[in-house]
Amino acid sequence: MAAANQDNSRPQNTRSIMVFLQAHAPFSNMDDDHLAHFAEHSTLRFYADGDVVLAAEDGVVNRFYVVKQGRIRGERHNEKADKTETTFEISIGECFPLAAIVGERPTRTLHRAAGDTFCLSIEQDAFITLISESEPFRDFCLRGVSSLLDQVNQRIQTGAMVSMGSSISLSTPLDRYALRNPIVCTPDLPIRKAVALMHENNVGSIVITDDNRHPAGIFTLRDLRTMIAEDTCSLDAPVRQIMTKSPCCLPATADAFAAAMLMAEHHFSHLCLVDENNCLIGMVSERDLFSLQRVDLVSLARTIGTATHLRTLVSLRTDVSRLVDAMLAHGADSGQVVKIITTLNDVTVRRVLELNIQKNDPGIPFTWLTFGSEGRQEQTLLTDQDNGILFQTPDGMTEDQVREKLLPFARTVNDELAECGFTLCQGNIMASNPKLCLSDREWDDWFIRFIDASTPQNLVYSSIFLDMRAIFGPTDSLDELLAKVLSRIQKNALFQKMLAGNAFQRKPPLTMFRNFRYVTDGNKRSLDLKRQGLAPFVESVRVFALANGIKSANTLERMDDLAQAGVFDIKDANAWKDAYSLIQAIRMRSHQEMLERGEELTNYIDPDDLNPLDRRILRESFRQAQRLQQKLEVTYQL
Amino acid sequence: MLKQIKQWIARHRSGQSGSTAPENTPTPKTPGDQLLSECRLIVLDLETTGLNAGKDEVIAVGAVAINGGAIDLSDQFDLILRRPELDITETVLIHGIGPEALTQGHETEDALLFLLEWMNGDPVLAYHSAFDQKFLEKTLKAELGYTRNHTWMDVADLLPAFFPDAPTGGKGLDHWADFFGLEVSARHHAASDALATAELTLIALNRANKSGLKTLKHLHDKLRYHRRLQSIHGV
């Protein structure tokens, strides 16, 4: 920025436009000369509130715009509802139209000024010059918003890599991944014997070396499969006839990224590692490089599932957090990560239950239920216990007698889960609460009352009890219960409307002017990503899911199912899924950062701590939540 | 800008574009039926050594052109004149132009000729235009013997004419810029002030167009009428 200011050979107004542009993507990544080209070829136009800036009738788009002041609203006419809907908003520093100018077609959306607005724009000629000369600009325009999403994901990944140290990063020298002393044989060994050697050593490949230990070829199980299937060679032939000659080699000092690129480029699944004399010292497989996190997940789950002491389980929680880092670093999306956290949490809960049954069996079969975020399989590292028990009363016992046996057991389990990091539920929504340790008949009664009497408290509970899942014990009785609950809700329009009204209360944190609306308590500016960011999605989606008999409790799956059922437009569903996942990703990253600083985990963030790109993505995600709520509003006439 | 003016001077010295005489510069246009949505308007701001047109001098000229209702940044003028002999200590604080920057300026005569050619005889708008008009005409006469009159319009009249009830809290450029939420990159820099003035002009022209006022002549008349009303009411 300073460079542009000091450059006195350019007119003041050109410089000031460059400085303006530099504060926004993609201009922040562009060279000064390209920014100057933009500035010098731009015109500045004014649009009063409500003026049309760009419309389909204008024909093929021949200008590219950046909002300098004010806002632009995208409007599309909804044929069904016969009304105009705002499809997007473009504010200061943002560009439009991307798809239309790149596709050399008219825009499909009416662009209208929202408030008094100034836009800078360049003609197609200048646009093409910039596209061809500036790589960041080209990237941005050709990939459009998806490239913004990529940038956010990239940043989330980079951040996670830093926090992991270099242990799993792709810049780690290869020799850390490499298998030392790989299985080798001479070129003259019969194939049958080479395969026997691989089998004995339980490996999928063998390196064929010459007398000086230089790699001459490589033979893998995949080659064997091809050979047998295509009958190209006899098993008694020497391995040199079938091996892949001159295998890919890299020095041990090369990094994992180089190896990954080489493998991806040539579709090799194995690479030889050689020393400075080209002698074989090791071997790297694709699996070694790419499935580290999967191996960790599997082995971690196994370790948790077989732990014999509570304290082992407690200590394994740090590994879960480390795994989350690794997952994010390897590009797993937030949907995958929360599912994995939930899976590991499930394993932990099951193990705690199993250990307690071993020590002190209550003697009565039961189903352990989870509600809320765990029920939806959407847990992050910050998680409360929301659980309950469903049982079938054995003959000759009353329900209270069963509870007498189950409640002390549940109490111990709740306490031990708390030690493992699952905070005790402040609302006492736990299995040790007599009101939540019920027989199948009692649960059914409970839900009938719940649905018929829509008290305010019940509506608060709806976010917990209507997202329910069994994680331990028989599941049949829960399936029956759920089917009854769903059909009751589907028949009860009043309950649906009250649920919808309740979901509509949770407004995304945006002001009328599309700025962030901050939580008011305290003097710190903060947003609650869970209650203000995710909840509007979760709650609205739940209403649609329950009303349409969707069985899944997971918000992303519910959206998929609703799109399949034709309740949601597929494009809308995808936009909402993206938005929801991005808020979730930003929330998880901030949790990881808090952990690293040794702070208590909260769902609050200060948007000022985010970079401009994340802020913008976050704002757009909240706007998607508003659109989803508008759908709720229209559907239920709120 | 520098490159542009050097090329222009080189062209002139080699005699490619005819005589450099001021009388050969484009003839000033009078306000007629030119459509506001099509014509070219100059928005200009001068920096001077002081407020007294009798003894103070022009230091810098900043101007942008409005073409077809949009500010065209490929068509702008941003130049510091060569005035090394002047004592500018009084105003140097306001403008931020030190003696050093001034000596890097251009031969006044060349710069003014280039300005006239660039202006192309088009109507000139400025904020409190009487001030800029007086200084520019004086300078043109003194340096080039140029006496033809351009059409001048005052943006300080234009805004209240179209936004009579706007609670700006004052009549200055800053008041209006604040009222419309404009960001002025470097206040008191001639080019930057010219751009802010041009942005305000766009806002007024947008309003003019909506009220059915389409031609330069109509606009000119409306301003004259507005001024007369004001003098009657003694505002």
PDB file of N, CA, C and O in Angstrom, chain A residues 365-369 388-392 443 469-478:
ATOM      1  N   PRO A 365     -31.647 -54.412  30.475  1.00  0.00           N
ATOM      2  CA  PRO A 365     -31.221 -53.867  29.176  1.00  0.00           C
ATOM      3  C   PRO A 365     -31.785 -52.466  28.975  1.00  0.00           C
ATOM      4  O   PRO A 365     -32.920 -52.179  29.400  1.00  0.00           O
ATOM      5  N   PHE A 366     -30.991 -51.590  28.364  1.00  0.00           N
ATOM      6  CA  PHE A 366     -31.478 -50.219  28.132  1.00  0.00           C
ATOM      7  C   PHE A 366     -30.860 -49.671  26.848  1.00  0.00           C
ATOM      8  O   PHE A 366     -29.857 -50.202  26.360  1.00  0.00           O
ATOM      9  N   THR A 367     -31.469 -48.622  26.332  1.00  0.00           N
ATOM     10  CA  THR A 367     -30.906 -47.914  25.180  1.00  0.00           C
ATOM     11  C   THR A 367     -30.439 -46.542  25.660  1.00  0.00           C
ATOM     12  O   THR A 367     -31.199 -45.825  26.309  1.00  0.00           O
ATOM     13  N   TRP A 368     -29.188 -46.234  25.374  1.00  0.00           N
ATOM     14  CA  TRP A 368     -28.640 -44.924  25.778  1.00  0.00           C
ATOM     15  C   TRP A 368     -28.921 -43.943  24.636  1.00  0.00           C
ATOM     16  O   TRP A 368     -28.519 -44.173  23.495  1.00  0.00           O
ATOM     17  N   LEU A 369     -29.652 -42.886  24.946  1.00  0.00           N
ATOM     18  CA  LEU A 369     -30.029 -41.924  23.915  1.00  0.00           C
ATOM     19  C   LEU A 369     -29.161 -40.676  24.004  1.00  0.00           C
ATOM     20  O   LEU A 369     -28.735 -40.293  25.104  1.00  0.00           O
ATOM     21  N   GLY A 388     -30.164 -39.519  27.651  1.00  0.00           N
ATOM     22  CA  GLY A 388     -31.299 -40.092  28.366  1.00  0.00           C
ATOM     23  C   GLY A 388     -31.292 -41.609  28.204  1.00  0.00           C
ATOM     24  O   GLY A 388     -30.436 -42.158  27.509  1.00  0.00           O
ATOM     25  N   ILE A 389     -32.230 -42.257  28.875  1.00  0.00           N
ATOM     26  CA  ILE A 389     -32.298 -43.718  28.793  1.00  0.00           C
ATOM     27  C   ILE A 389     -33.712 -44.138  28.375  1.00  0.00           C
ATOM     28  O   ILE A 389     -34.709 -43.550  28.821  1.00  0.00           O
ATOM     29  N   LEU A 390     -33.750 -45.103  27.485  1.00  0.00           N
ATOM     30  CA  LEU A 390     -35.017 -45.697  27.071  1.00  0.00           C
ATOM     31  C   LEU A 390     -34.959 -47.176  27.453  1.00  0.00           C
ATOM     32  O   LEU A 390     -33.982 -47.852  27.124  1.00  0.00           O
ATOM     33  N   PHE A 391     -35.959 -47.661  28.185  1.00  0.00           N
ATOM     34  CA  PHE A 391     -35.919 -49.091  28.551  1.00  0.00           C
ATOM     35  C   PHE A 391     -37.286 -49.710  28.340  1.00  0.00           C
ATOM     36  O   PHE A 391     -38.296 -49.012  28.212  1.00  0.00           O
ATOM     37  N   GLN A 392     -37.284 -51.051  28.268  1.00  0.00           N
ATOM     38  CA  GLN A 392     -38.551 -51.776  28.246  1.00  0.00           C
ATOM     39  C   GLN A 392     -38.721 -52.445  29.598  1.00  0.00           C
ATOM     40  O   GLN A 392     -37.814 -53.162  30.052  1.00  0.00           O
ATOM     41  N   TRP A 443     -41.971 -42.639  27.338  1.00  0.00           N
ATOM     42  CA  TRP A 443     -41.420 -41.712  26.342  1.00  0.00           C
ATOM     43  C   TRP A 443     -42.507 -41.300  25.342  1.00  0.00           C
ATOM     44  O   TRP A 443     -42.611 -40.128  24.979  1.00  0.00           O
ATOM     45  N   ARG A 469     -30.927 -39.787  18.945  1.00  0.00           N
ATOM     46  CA  ARG A 469     -30.230 -40.917  18.345  1.00  0.00           C
ATOM     47  C   ARG A 469     -29.874 -41.912  19.460  1.00  0.00           C
ATOM     48  O   ARG A 469     -29.640 -41.503  20.589  1.00  0.00           O
ATOM     49  N   ALA A 470     -29.835 -43.210  19.110  1.00  0.00           N
ATOM     50  CA  ALA A 470     -29.403 -44.209  20.087  1.00  0.00           C
ATOM     51  C   ALA A 470     -27.933 -44.484  19.848  1.00  0.00           C
ATOM     52  O   ALA A 470     -27.513 -44.658  18.708  1.00  0.00           O
ATOM     53  N   ILE A 471     -27.107 -44.493  20.914  1.00  0.00           N
ATOM     54  CA  ILE A 471     -25.709 -44.837  20.664  1.00  0.00           C
ATOM     55  C   ILE A 471     -25.280 -46.097  21.392  1.00  0.00           C
ATOM     56  O   ILE A 471     -24.179 -46.580  21.200  1.00  0.00           O
ATOM     57  N   PHE A 472     -26.138 -46.634  22.226  1.00  0.00           N
ATOM     58  CA  PHE A 472     -25.775 -47.871  22.913  1.00  0.00           C
ATOM     59  C   PHE A 472     -27.057 -48.644  23.185  1.00  0.00           C
ATOM     60  O   PHE A 472     -28.063 -48.072  23.555  1.00  0.00           O
ATOM     61  N   GLY A 473     -26.978 -49.960  23.035  1.00  0.00           N
ATOM     62  CA  GLY A 473     -28.142 -50.786  23.322  1.00  0.00           C
ATOM     63  C   GLY A 473     -29.027 -50.983  22.098  1.00  0.00           C
ATOM     64  O   GLY A 473     -28.723 -50.472  21.021  1.00  0.00           O
ATOM     65  N   PRO A 474     -30.108 -51.770  22.279  1.00  0.00           N
ATOM     66  CA  PRO A 474     -30.991 -52.079  21.141  1.00  0.00           C
ATOM     67  C   PRO A 474     -31.645 -50.808  20.575  1.00  0.00           C
ATOM     68  O   PRO A 474     -31.912 -49.863  21.315  1.00  0.00           O
ATOM     69  N   THR A 475     -31.849 -50.792  19.246  1.00  0.00           N
ATOM     70  CA  THR A 475     -32.369 -49.575  18.626  1.00  0.00           C
ATOM     71  C   THR A 475     -33.828 -49.704  18.174  1.00  0.00           C
ATOM     72  O   THR A 475     -34.438 -48.699  17.836  1.00  0.00           O
ATOM     73  N   ASP A 476     -34.380 -50.930  18.199  1.00  0.00           N
ATOM     74  CA  ASP A 476     -35.742 -51.118  17.664  1.00  0.00           C
ATOM     75  C   ASP A 476     -36.763 -50.220  18.347  1.00  0.00           C
ATOM     76  O   ASP A 476     -37.590 -49.581  17.695  1.00  0.00           O
ATOM     77  N   SER A 477     -36.699 -50.190  19.684  1.00  0.00           N
ATOM     78  CA  SER A 477     -37.738 -49.445  20.389  1.00  0.00           C
ATOM     79  C   SER A 477     -37.646 -47.950  20.082  1.00  0.00           C
ATOM     80  O   SER A 477     -38.654 -47.253  20.031  1.00  0.00           O
ATOM     81  N   LEU A 478     -36.412 -47.462  19.856  1.00  0.00           N
ATOM     82  CA  LEU A 478     -36.277 -46.053  19.497  1.00  0.00           C
ATOM     83  C   LEU A 478     -36.848 -45.799  18.105  1.00  0.00           C
ATOM     84  O   LEU A 478     -37.517 -44.791  17.871  1.00  0.00           O
TER      85      LEU A 478
END
